[in-house]
XYZ file of C-alpha atoms in Angstrom:
588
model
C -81.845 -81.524 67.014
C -78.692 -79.902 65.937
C -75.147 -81.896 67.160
C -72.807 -80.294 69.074
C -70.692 -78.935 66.389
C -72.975 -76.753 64.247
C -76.356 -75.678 64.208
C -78.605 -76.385 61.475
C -80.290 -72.459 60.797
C -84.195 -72.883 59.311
C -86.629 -70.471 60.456
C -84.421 -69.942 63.532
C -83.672 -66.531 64.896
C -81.477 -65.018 68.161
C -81.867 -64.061 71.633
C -84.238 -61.528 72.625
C -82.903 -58.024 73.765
C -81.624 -57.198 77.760
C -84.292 -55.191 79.368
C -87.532 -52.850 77.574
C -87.339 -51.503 74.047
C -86.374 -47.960 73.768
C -89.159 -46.083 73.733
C -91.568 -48.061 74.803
C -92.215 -50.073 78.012
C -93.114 -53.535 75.950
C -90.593 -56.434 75.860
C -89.417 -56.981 72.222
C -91.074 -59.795 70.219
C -87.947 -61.434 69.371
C -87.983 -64.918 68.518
C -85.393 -67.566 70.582
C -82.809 -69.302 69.422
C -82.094 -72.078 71.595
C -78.468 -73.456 72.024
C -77.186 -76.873 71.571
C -75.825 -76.768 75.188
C -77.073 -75.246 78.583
C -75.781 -71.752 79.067
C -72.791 -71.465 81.042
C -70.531 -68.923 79.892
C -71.730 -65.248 78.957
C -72.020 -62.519 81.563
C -75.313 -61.460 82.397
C -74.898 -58.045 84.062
C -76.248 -54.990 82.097
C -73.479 -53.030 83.248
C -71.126 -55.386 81.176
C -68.525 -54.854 83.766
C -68.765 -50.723 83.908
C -67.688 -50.638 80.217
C -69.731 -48.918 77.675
C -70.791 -50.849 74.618
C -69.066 -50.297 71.862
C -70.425 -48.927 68.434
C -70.619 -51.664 66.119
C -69.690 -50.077 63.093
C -65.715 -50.067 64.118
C -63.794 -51.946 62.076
C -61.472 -54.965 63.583
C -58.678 -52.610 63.056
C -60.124 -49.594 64.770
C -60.521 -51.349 67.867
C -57.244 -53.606 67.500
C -54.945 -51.408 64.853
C -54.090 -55.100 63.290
C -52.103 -53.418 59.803
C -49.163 -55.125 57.637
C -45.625 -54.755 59.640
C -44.565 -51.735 58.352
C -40.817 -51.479 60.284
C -40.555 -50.668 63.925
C -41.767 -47.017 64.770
C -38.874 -44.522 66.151
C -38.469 -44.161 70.068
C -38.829 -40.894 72.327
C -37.074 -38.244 72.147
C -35.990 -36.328 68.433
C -38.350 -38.396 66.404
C -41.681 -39.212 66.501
C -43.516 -40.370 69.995
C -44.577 -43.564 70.355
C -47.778 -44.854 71.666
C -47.997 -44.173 75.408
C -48.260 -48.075 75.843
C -45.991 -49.668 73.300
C -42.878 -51.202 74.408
C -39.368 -49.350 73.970
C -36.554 -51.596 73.514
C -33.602 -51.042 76.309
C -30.727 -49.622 74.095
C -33.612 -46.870 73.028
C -34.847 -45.968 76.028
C -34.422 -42.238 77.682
C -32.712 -41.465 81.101
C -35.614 -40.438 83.406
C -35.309 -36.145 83.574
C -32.734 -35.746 80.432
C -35.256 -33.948 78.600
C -35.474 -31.318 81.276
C -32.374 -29.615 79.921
C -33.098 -28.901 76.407
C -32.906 -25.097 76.845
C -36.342 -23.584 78.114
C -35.070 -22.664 81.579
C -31.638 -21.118 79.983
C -33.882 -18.853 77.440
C -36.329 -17.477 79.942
C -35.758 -14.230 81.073
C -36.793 -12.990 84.595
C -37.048 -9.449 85.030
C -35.128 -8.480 88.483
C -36.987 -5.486 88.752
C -39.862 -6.115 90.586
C -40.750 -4.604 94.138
C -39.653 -7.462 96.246
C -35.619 -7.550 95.017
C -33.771 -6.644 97.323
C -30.843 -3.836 96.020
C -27.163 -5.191 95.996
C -23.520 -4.375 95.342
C -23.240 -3.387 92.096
C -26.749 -2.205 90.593
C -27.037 0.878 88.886
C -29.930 3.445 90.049
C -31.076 5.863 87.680
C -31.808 9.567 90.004
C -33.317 12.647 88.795
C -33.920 15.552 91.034
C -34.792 19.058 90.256
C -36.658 21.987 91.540
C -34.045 23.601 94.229
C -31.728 20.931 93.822
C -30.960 19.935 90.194
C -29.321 16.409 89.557
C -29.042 13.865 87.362
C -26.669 11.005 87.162
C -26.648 6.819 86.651
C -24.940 5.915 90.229
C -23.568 2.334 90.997
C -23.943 0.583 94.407
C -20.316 0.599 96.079
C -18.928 -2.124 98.069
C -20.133 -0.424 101.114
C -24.220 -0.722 100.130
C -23.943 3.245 99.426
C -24.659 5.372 96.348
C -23.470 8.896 96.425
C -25.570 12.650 95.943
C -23.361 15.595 96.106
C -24.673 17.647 98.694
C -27.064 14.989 100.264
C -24.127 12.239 100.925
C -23.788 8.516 100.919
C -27.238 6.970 101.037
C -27.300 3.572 102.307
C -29.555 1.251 99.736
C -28.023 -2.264 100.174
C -30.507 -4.876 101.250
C -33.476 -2.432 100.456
C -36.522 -3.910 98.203
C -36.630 -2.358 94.951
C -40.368 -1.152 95.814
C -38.930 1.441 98.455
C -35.591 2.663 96.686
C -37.547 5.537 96.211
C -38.840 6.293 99.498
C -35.370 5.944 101.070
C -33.337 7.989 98.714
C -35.831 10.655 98.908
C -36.024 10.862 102.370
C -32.348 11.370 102.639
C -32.483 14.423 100.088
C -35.288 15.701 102.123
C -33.309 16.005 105.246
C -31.336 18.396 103.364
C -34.019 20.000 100.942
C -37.235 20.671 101.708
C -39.947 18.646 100.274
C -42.441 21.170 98.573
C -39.240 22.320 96.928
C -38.097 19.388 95.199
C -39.286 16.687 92.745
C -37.425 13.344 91.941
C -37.446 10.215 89.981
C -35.807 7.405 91.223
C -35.035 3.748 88.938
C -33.150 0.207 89.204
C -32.179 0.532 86.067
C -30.142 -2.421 85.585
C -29.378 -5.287 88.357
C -25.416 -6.600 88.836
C -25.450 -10.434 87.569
C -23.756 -12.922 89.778
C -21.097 -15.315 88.465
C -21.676 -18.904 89.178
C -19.284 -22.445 88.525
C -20.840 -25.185 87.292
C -18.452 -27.995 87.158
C -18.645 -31.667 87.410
C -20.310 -34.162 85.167
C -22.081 -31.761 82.822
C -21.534 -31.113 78.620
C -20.032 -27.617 79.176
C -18.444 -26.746 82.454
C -17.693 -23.023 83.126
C -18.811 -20.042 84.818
C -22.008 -18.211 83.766
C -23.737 -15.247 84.542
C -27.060 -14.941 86.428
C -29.188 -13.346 88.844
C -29.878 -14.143 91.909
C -33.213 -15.204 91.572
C -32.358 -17.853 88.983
C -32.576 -21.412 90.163
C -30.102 -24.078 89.639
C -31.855 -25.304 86.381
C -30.983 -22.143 84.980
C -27.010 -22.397 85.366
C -27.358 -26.217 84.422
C -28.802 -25.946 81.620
C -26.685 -23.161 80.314
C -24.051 -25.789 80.952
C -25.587 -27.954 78.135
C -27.558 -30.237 81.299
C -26.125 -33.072 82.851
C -24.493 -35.433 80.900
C -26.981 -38.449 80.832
C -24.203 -41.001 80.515
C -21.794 -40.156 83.610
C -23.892 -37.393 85.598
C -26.645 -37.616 88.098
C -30.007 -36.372 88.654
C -29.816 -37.379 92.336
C -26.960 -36.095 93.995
C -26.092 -32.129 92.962
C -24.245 -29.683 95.464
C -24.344 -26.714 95.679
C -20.965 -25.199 97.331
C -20.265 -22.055 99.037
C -16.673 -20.720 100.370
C -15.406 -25.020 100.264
C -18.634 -25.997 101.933
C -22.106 -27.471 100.945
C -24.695 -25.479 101.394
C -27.699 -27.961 99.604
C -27.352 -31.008 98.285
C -30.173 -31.450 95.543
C -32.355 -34.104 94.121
C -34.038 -33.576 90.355
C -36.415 -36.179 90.880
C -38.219 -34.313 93.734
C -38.269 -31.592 91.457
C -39.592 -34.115 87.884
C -42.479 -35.422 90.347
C -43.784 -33.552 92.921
C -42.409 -29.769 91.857
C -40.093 -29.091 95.146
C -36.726 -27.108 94.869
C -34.785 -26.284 96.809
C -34.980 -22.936 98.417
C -31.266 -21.636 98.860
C -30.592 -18.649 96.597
C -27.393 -18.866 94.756
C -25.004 -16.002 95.298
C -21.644 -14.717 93.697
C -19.080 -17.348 93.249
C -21.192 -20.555 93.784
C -20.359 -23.581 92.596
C -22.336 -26.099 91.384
C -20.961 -30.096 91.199
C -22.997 -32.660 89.348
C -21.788 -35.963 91.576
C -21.262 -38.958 89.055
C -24.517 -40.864 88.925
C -25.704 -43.981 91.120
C -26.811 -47.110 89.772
C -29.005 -46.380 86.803
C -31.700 -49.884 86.143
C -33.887 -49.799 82.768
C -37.844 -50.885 82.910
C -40.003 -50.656 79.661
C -43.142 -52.761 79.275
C -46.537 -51.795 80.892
C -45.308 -48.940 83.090
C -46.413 -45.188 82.928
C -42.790 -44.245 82.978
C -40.291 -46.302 80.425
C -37.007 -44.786 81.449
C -33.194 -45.247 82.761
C -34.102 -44.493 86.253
C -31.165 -43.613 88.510
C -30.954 -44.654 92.347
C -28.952 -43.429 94.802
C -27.317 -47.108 96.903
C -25.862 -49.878 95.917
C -28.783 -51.873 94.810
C -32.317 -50.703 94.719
C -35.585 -52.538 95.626
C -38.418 -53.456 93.382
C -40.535 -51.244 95.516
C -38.279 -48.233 94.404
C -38.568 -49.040 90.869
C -42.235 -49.533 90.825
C -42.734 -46.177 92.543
C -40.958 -44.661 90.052
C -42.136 -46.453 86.737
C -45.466 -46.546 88.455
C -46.621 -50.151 86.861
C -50.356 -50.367 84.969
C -52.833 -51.840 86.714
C -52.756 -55.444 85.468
C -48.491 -56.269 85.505
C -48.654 -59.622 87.407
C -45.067 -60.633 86.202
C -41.732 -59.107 85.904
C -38.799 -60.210 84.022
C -35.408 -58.924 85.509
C -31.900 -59.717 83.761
C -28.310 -58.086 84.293
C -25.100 -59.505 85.530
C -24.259 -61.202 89.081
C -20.451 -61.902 89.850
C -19.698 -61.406 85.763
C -22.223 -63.370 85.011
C -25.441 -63.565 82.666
C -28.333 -63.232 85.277
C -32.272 -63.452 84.588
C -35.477 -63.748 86.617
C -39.050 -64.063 86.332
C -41.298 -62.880 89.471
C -44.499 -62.864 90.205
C -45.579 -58.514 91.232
C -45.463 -59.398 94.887
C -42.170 -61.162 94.684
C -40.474 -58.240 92.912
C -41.239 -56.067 95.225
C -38.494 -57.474 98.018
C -36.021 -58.406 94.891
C -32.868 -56.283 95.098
C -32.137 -54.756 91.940
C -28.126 -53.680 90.728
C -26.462 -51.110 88.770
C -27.295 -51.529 84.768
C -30.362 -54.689 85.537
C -32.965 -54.222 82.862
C -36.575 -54.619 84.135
C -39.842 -55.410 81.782
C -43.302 -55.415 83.811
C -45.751 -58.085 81.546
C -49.291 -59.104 82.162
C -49.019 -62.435 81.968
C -51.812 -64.287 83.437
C -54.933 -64.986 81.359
C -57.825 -62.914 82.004
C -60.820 -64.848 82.907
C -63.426 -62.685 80.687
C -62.556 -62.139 77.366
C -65.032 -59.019 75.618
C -66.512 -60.242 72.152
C -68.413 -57.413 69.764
C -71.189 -58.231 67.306
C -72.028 -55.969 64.532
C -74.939 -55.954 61.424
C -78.471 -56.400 62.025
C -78.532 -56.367 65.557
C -81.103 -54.147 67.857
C -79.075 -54.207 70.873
C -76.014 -54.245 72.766
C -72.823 -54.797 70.637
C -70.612 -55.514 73.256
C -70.491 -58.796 75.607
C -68.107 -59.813 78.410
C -68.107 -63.561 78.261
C -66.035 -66.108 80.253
C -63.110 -67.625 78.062
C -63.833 -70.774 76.339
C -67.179 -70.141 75.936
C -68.453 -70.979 72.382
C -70.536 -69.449 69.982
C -73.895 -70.632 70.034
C -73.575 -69.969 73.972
C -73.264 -66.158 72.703
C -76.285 -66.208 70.232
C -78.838 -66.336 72.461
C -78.387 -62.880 74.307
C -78.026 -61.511 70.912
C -80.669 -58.899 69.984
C -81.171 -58.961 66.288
C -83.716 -56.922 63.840
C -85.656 -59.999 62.663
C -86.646 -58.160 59.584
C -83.346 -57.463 57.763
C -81.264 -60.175 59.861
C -79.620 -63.229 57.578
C -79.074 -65.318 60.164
C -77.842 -68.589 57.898
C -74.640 -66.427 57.072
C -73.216 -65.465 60.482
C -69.607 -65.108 60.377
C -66.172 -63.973 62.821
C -63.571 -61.398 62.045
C -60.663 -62.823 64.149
C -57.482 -60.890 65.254
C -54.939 -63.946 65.389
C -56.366 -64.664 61.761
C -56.253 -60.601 60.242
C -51.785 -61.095 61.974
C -52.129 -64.158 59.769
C -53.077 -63.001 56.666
C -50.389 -60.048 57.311
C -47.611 -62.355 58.006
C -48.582 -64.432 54.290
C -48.589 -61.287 52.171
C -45.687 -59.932 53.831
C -44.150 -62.654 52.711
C -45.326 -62.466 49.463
C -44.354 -59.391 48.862
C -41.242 -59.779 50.141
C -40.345 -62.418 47.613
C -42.059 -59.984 44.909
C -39.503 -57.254 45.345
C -36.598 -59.431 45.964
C -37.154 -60.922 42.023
C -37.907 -58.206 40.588
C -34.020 -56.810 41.981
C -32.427 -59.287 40.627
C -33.862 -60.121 37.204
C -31.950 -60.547 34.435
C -31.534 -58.253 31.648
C -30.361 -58.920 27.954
C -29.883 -55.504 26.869
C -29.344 -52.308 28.112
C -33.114 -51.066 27.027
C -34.667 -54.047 28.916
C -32.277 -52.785 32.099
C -33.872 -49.685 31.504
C -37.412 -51.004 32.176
C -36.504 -53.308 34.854
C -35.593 -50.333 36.731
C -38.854 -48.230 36.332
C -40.860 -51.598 36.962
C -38.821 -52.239 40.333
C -39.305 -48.856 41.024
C -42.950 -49.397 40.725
C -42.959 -52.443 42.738
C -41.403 -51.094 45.502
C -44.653 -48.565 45.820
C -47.218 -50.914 45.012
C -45.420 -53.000 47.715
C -45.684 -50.073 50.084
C -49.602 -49.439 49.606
C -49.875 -53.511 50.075
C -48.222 -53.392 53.521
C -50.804 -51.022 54.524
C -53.980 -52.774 53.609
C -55.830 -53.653 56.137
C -56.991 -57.295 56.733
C -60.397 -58.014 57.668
C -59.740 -61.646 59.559
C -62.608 -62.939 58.191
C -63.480 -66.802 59.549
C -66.050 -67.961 57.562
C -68.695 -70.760 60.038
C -71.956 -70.671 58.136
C -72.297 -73.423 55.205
C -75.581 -74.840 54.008
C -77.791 -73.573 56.878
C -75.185 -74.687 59.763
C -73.297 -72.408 61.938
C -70.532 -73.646 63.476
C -70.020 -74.097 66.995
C -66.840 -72.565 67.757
C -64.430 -70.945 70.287
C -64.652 -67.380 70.587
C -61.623 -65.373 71.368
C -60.748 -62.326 72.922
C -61.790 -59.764 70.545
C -63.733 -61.385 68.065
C -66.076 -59.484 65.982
C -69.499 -61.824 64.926
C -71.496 -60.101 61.939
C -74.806 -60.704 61.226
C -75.481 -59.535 57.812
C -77.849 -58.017 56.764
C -80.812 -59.176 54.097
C -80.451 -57.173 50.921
C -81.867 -57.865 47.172
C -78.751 -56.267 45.097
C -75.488 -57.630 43.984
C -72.074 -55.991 43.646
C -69.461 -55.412 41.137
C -66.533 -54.049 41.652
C -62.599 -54.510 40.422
C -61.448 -54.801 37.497
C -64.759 -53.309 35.224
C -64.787 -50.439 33.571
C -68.104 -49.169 35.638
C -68.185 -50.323 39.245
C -72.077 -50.830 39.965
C -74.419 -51.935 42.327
C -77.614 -53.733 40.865
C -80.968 -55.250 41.494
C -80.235 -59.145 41.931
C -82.671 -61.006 39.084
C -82.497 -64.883 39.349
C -82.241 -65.179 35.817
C -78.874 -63.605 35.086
C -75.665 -65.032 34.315
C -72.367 -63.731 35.482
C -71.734 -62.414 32.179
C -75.316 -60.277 32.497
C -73.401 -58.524 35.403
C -70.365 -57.965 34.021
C -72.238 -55.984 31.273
C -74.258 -54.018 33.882
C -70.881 -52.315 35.163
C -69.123 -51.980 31.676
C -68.115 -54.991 30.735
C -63.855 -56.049 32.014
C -61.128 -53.893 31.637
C -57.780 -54.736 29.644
C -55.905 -55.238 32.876
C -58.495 -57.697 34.022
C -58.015 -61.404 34.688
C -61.243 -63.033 33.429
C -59.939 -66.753 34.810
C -59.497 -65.296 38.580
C -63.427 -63.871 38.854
C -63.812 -64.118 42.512
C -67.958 -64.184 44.258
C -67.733 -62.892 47.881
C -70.857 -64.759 49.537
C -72.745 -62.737 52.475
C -71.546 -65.558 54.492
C -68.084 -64.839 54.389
C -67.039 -67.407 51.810
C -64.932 -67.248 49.010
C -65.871 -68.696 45.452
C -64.379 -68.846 42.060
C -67.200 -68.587 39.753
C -66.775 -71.698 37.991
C -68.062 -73.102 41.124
C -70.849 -70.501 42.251
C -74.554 -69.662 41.767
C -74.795 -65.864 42.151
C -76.866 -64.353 45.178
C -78.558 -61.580 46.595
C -75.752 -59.641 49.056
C -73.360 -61.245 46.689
C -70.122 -59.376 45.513
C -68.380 -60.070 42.087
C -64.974 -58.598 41.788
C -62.544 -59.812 38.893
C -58.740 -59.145 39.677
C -56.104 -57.661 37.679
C -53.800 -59.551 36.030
C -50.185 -58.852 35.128
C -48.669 -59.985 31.748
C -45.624 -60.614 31.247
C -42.621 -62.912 29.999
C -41.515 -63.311 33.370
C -44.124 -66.205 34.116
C -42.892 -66.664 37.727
C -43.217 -62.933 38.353
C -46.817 -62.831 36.919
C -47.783 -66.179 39.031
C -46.274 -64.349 42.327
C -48.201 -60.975 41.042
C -51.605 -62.959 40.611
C -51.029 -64.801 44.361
C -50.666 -60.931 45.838
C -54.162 -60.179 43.858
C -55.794 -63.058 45.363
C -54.204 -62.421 49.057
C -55.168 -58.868 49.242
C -58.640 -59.295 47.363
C -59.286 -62.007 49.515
C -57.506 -60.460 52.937
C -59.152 -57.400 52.042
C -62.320 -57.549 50.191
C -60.960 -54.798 48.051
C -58.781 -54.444 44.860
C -55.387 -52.721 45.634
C -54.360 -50.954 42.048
C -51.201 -50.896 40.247
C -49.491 -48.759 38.342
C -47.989 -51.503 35.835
């Protein structure tokens, strides 16, 4: 019987498939694999918790974008967006409706002239009339609502809708002339804008022109918008003859689409108040904003309906000042919610409790389902059994893990490496002024080969199979088990002239592969030839018998006089090969 720490593999197979075959109503002959320990841990439910499974082909990175830090990516607004979940830090975050004033409502154009506007002081009206009555003439609304046809008189159009200008003009000419003797056109032809003030805390206060159906986002942002710093978003007025006639709130406007109704008229004045207390919240909210409220303080409640928090925030960390002082706080959801929040706090909503299922993927010979939902700290061999797996191509003595916490490690070492990489080859020495010259083109081609090597991606690969035993570890959340696959051939790739998959023959040496893709290259290192076993294990080949499902890749090697900058060169080979179970080329 196997021990609790690893499981010896003989003849031994996995768990048999959930449910029928597909296609057929017959249960799967799948052989067990018993675990060392009674199962305790791994969801049973079909459903896995409503979640479809998961194509096992993705990558580690697909499903987890684990790549080499790169720099921190730019925040909203001017440059590019971030990901709708990814944290933005305080000083970069955007005041909640500043992007609603970046000129689309000041370069619309309404057209005034449609059958519902009601004629004003001012307009001009286009009228043609002939037959027994010739006439034609632009005419201008007086102060009195009139417009003037010799012979006919003042015609009172003030207040009438555009649609029956017509009607009423001619029906005053026909009191004088009689209809089947006379023919008319009548037009708006061009409305009188109204002046309005905008003044207060916006970038350019003046007075602007208008019409009378524009709203107020029109004249503010012809103003240049409010001024994000000073101005607020909550408290606008708009004043007529020294008294308020509305007192508006852009937020009603940014989430549920209501405006207020009052049309502006000539002389108007519009006064952006100074703003309230503004309080910042990033982390996992819909909304990562400067939000602005309207009272002294403002209650978690208020922020969460505005930030609307994701579904699984149980924590909140909330910092500002109290009485001059540094002040910081960490609440539980429910306690936030009766916390009373000041001017300029800082909010960050975190999930910080530990889930108690953590999803694990398998991938490779499998027949079955490649997702699982099991309970955390459940191990391995726990997992194996409800594994389906095709018993004909499955090599189940070389099960391995890609790991996410190990893929960040391997990031974090070549970071490092290359790091140190660029920083020596800045500052070494030069004799002459020729040997300057070529330290500058090889730093120059440093710096890019260090750029492709901070995107590689690392695989994560935890290696648990050795000599017929898999281990019996811990899985973690997100864990990827592979179960390769049985195959007869043998790859060779890197540094050979002709890359090449072959036949694996039990009698060759490594030097009988090596000849099969070309023999090495020039730039090759024939002391760093590395075997990749289907196992995930790592061998030099001093030390390894070549097998089927093996790969042979030799590494590139850098000469030079420099021997510390070679040694760090050959470490990045070996990181990335190994990190990456591919050869990154260089260009030196």
């Amino acid at each position: 019987m196997p021990n609790s720490d690893s499981l010896q593999i003989n003849n031994m197979t996995m768990g048999q498939q959930d449910g029928n075959a597909e296609g057929g109503d017959a249960e799967p002959n799948y052989p067990t694999y018993t675990p060392p320990k009674p199962f305790s841990g791994v969801e049973t439910k079909t459903t896995m918790g409503g979640i479809e499974a998961e194509k096992s082909h993705r990558t580690l990175h697909q499903r987890f974008n684990v790549m080499m830090p790169t720099g921190q990516d730019p925040a909203y607004g001017n440059t590019d967006a971030r990901h709708p979940f990814e944290t933005v830090p305080f000083p970069e975050l955007p005041v909640y409706g500043q992007s609603l004033f970046s000129g689309h409502f000041s370069s619309t154009y309404y057209d005034e002239r449609n059958p519902s506007y009601l004629i004003r002081y001012g307009d001009r009206i286009g009228v043609r009339i002939w037959g027994a009555f010739n006439f034609e003439q632009e005419l201008t609304v007086d102060l009195l609502g009139n417009i003037f046809i010799p012979t006919v008189g003042p015609i009172k159009v003030m207040g009438v809708p555009n649609g029956s200008l017509a009607k009423v003009v001619m029906k005053a000419v026909e009191n004088v002339y009689q209809r089947e003797y006379i023919k008319s056109y009548i037009d708006l032809l061009t409305p009188n804008p109204l002046s309005v003030f905008v003044s207060g805390q916006v970038l350019r206060p003046g007075r602007y022109a208008g019409g009378s159906t524009d709203s107020i986002l029109y004249f503010l942002d012809l103003a240049g918008g409010i001024d994000s710093f000073r101005g607020s978003y909550r408290d606008i007025s708009i004043m007529r003859k020294g008294k308020e006639v509305a007192n508006i709130d852009l937020y009603d406007f940014i989430r549920d689409g209501k405006l207020s109704p009052v049309k502006l008229e000539e002389g108007d004045v519009i006064v952006v108040k100074e703003r309230g207390i503004k309080v910042g919240v990033n982390g996992q909210v819909r909304f990562q904003a400067w939000f602005e409220f309207n009272d002294r303080y403002a209650m978690g409640s208020d922020i969460m309906d505005c930030s609307l928090p994701m579904a699984g925030v149980t924590h909140v960390s909330l910092q500002g000042y109290r009485n001059r002082e540094p002040f910081k706080k960490y609440l539980t959801l429910d306690e936030f919610k009766y916390a009373k929040v000041m001017d300029e706090d800082t909010v960050e909503f975190l999930s910080d409790s530990p889930a108690e299922m953590i999803v694990v993927y398998v991938e490779g010979a499998i027949a079955g389902r490649s997702q699982f939902f099991v309970k955390r700290g459940t191990r391995l061999h726990a997992l194996l059994n409800y594994i389906a797996v095709d018993k004909t191509y499955a090599k189940l003595d070389s099960i391995y893990l890609k790991r996410i916490s190990v893929a960040e490690q391997q990031a974090a070492a070549l970071a490092d490496s290359l790091f140190r990489l660029q920083q020596n080859s800045l500052i070494a020495n030069s004799q002459t002024a020729g040997e300057a010259e070529i330290r500058i083109k090889e730093a120059a081609l440093i710096d890019d080969f260090v750029k492709r090597a901070a995107n590689a991606e690392q695989k994560g690969v935890v290696a648990i199979a050795n000599k017929g035993k898999v281990e019996d570890v811990f899985l973690q959340d997100g864990d990827i088990v592979v179960i390769p696959r049985v195959t007869d051939v043998v790859l060779i790739t890197g540094q050979v002239l002709a890359p090449n998959t072959v036949v694996y023959n039990k009698d060759y040496q490594l030097e009988d592969y090596l000849k099969l893709a070309g023999g090495l290259e020039l730039s090759s290192d024939e002391n760093h030839i590395l075997i990749f076993k289907s196992n995930g294990f790592v061998e030099q080949v001093a030390d390894a018998s070549i097998e089927p499902g093996d790969t042979i890749m030799a590494l590139p090697v850098y000469r030079s006089k420099n021997l510390e900058f070679a040694k760090a060169l050959t470490q990045i080979f070996y990181q990335i090969a190994v990190g990456t179970r591919a050869i990154l080329q260089t260009a030196f």
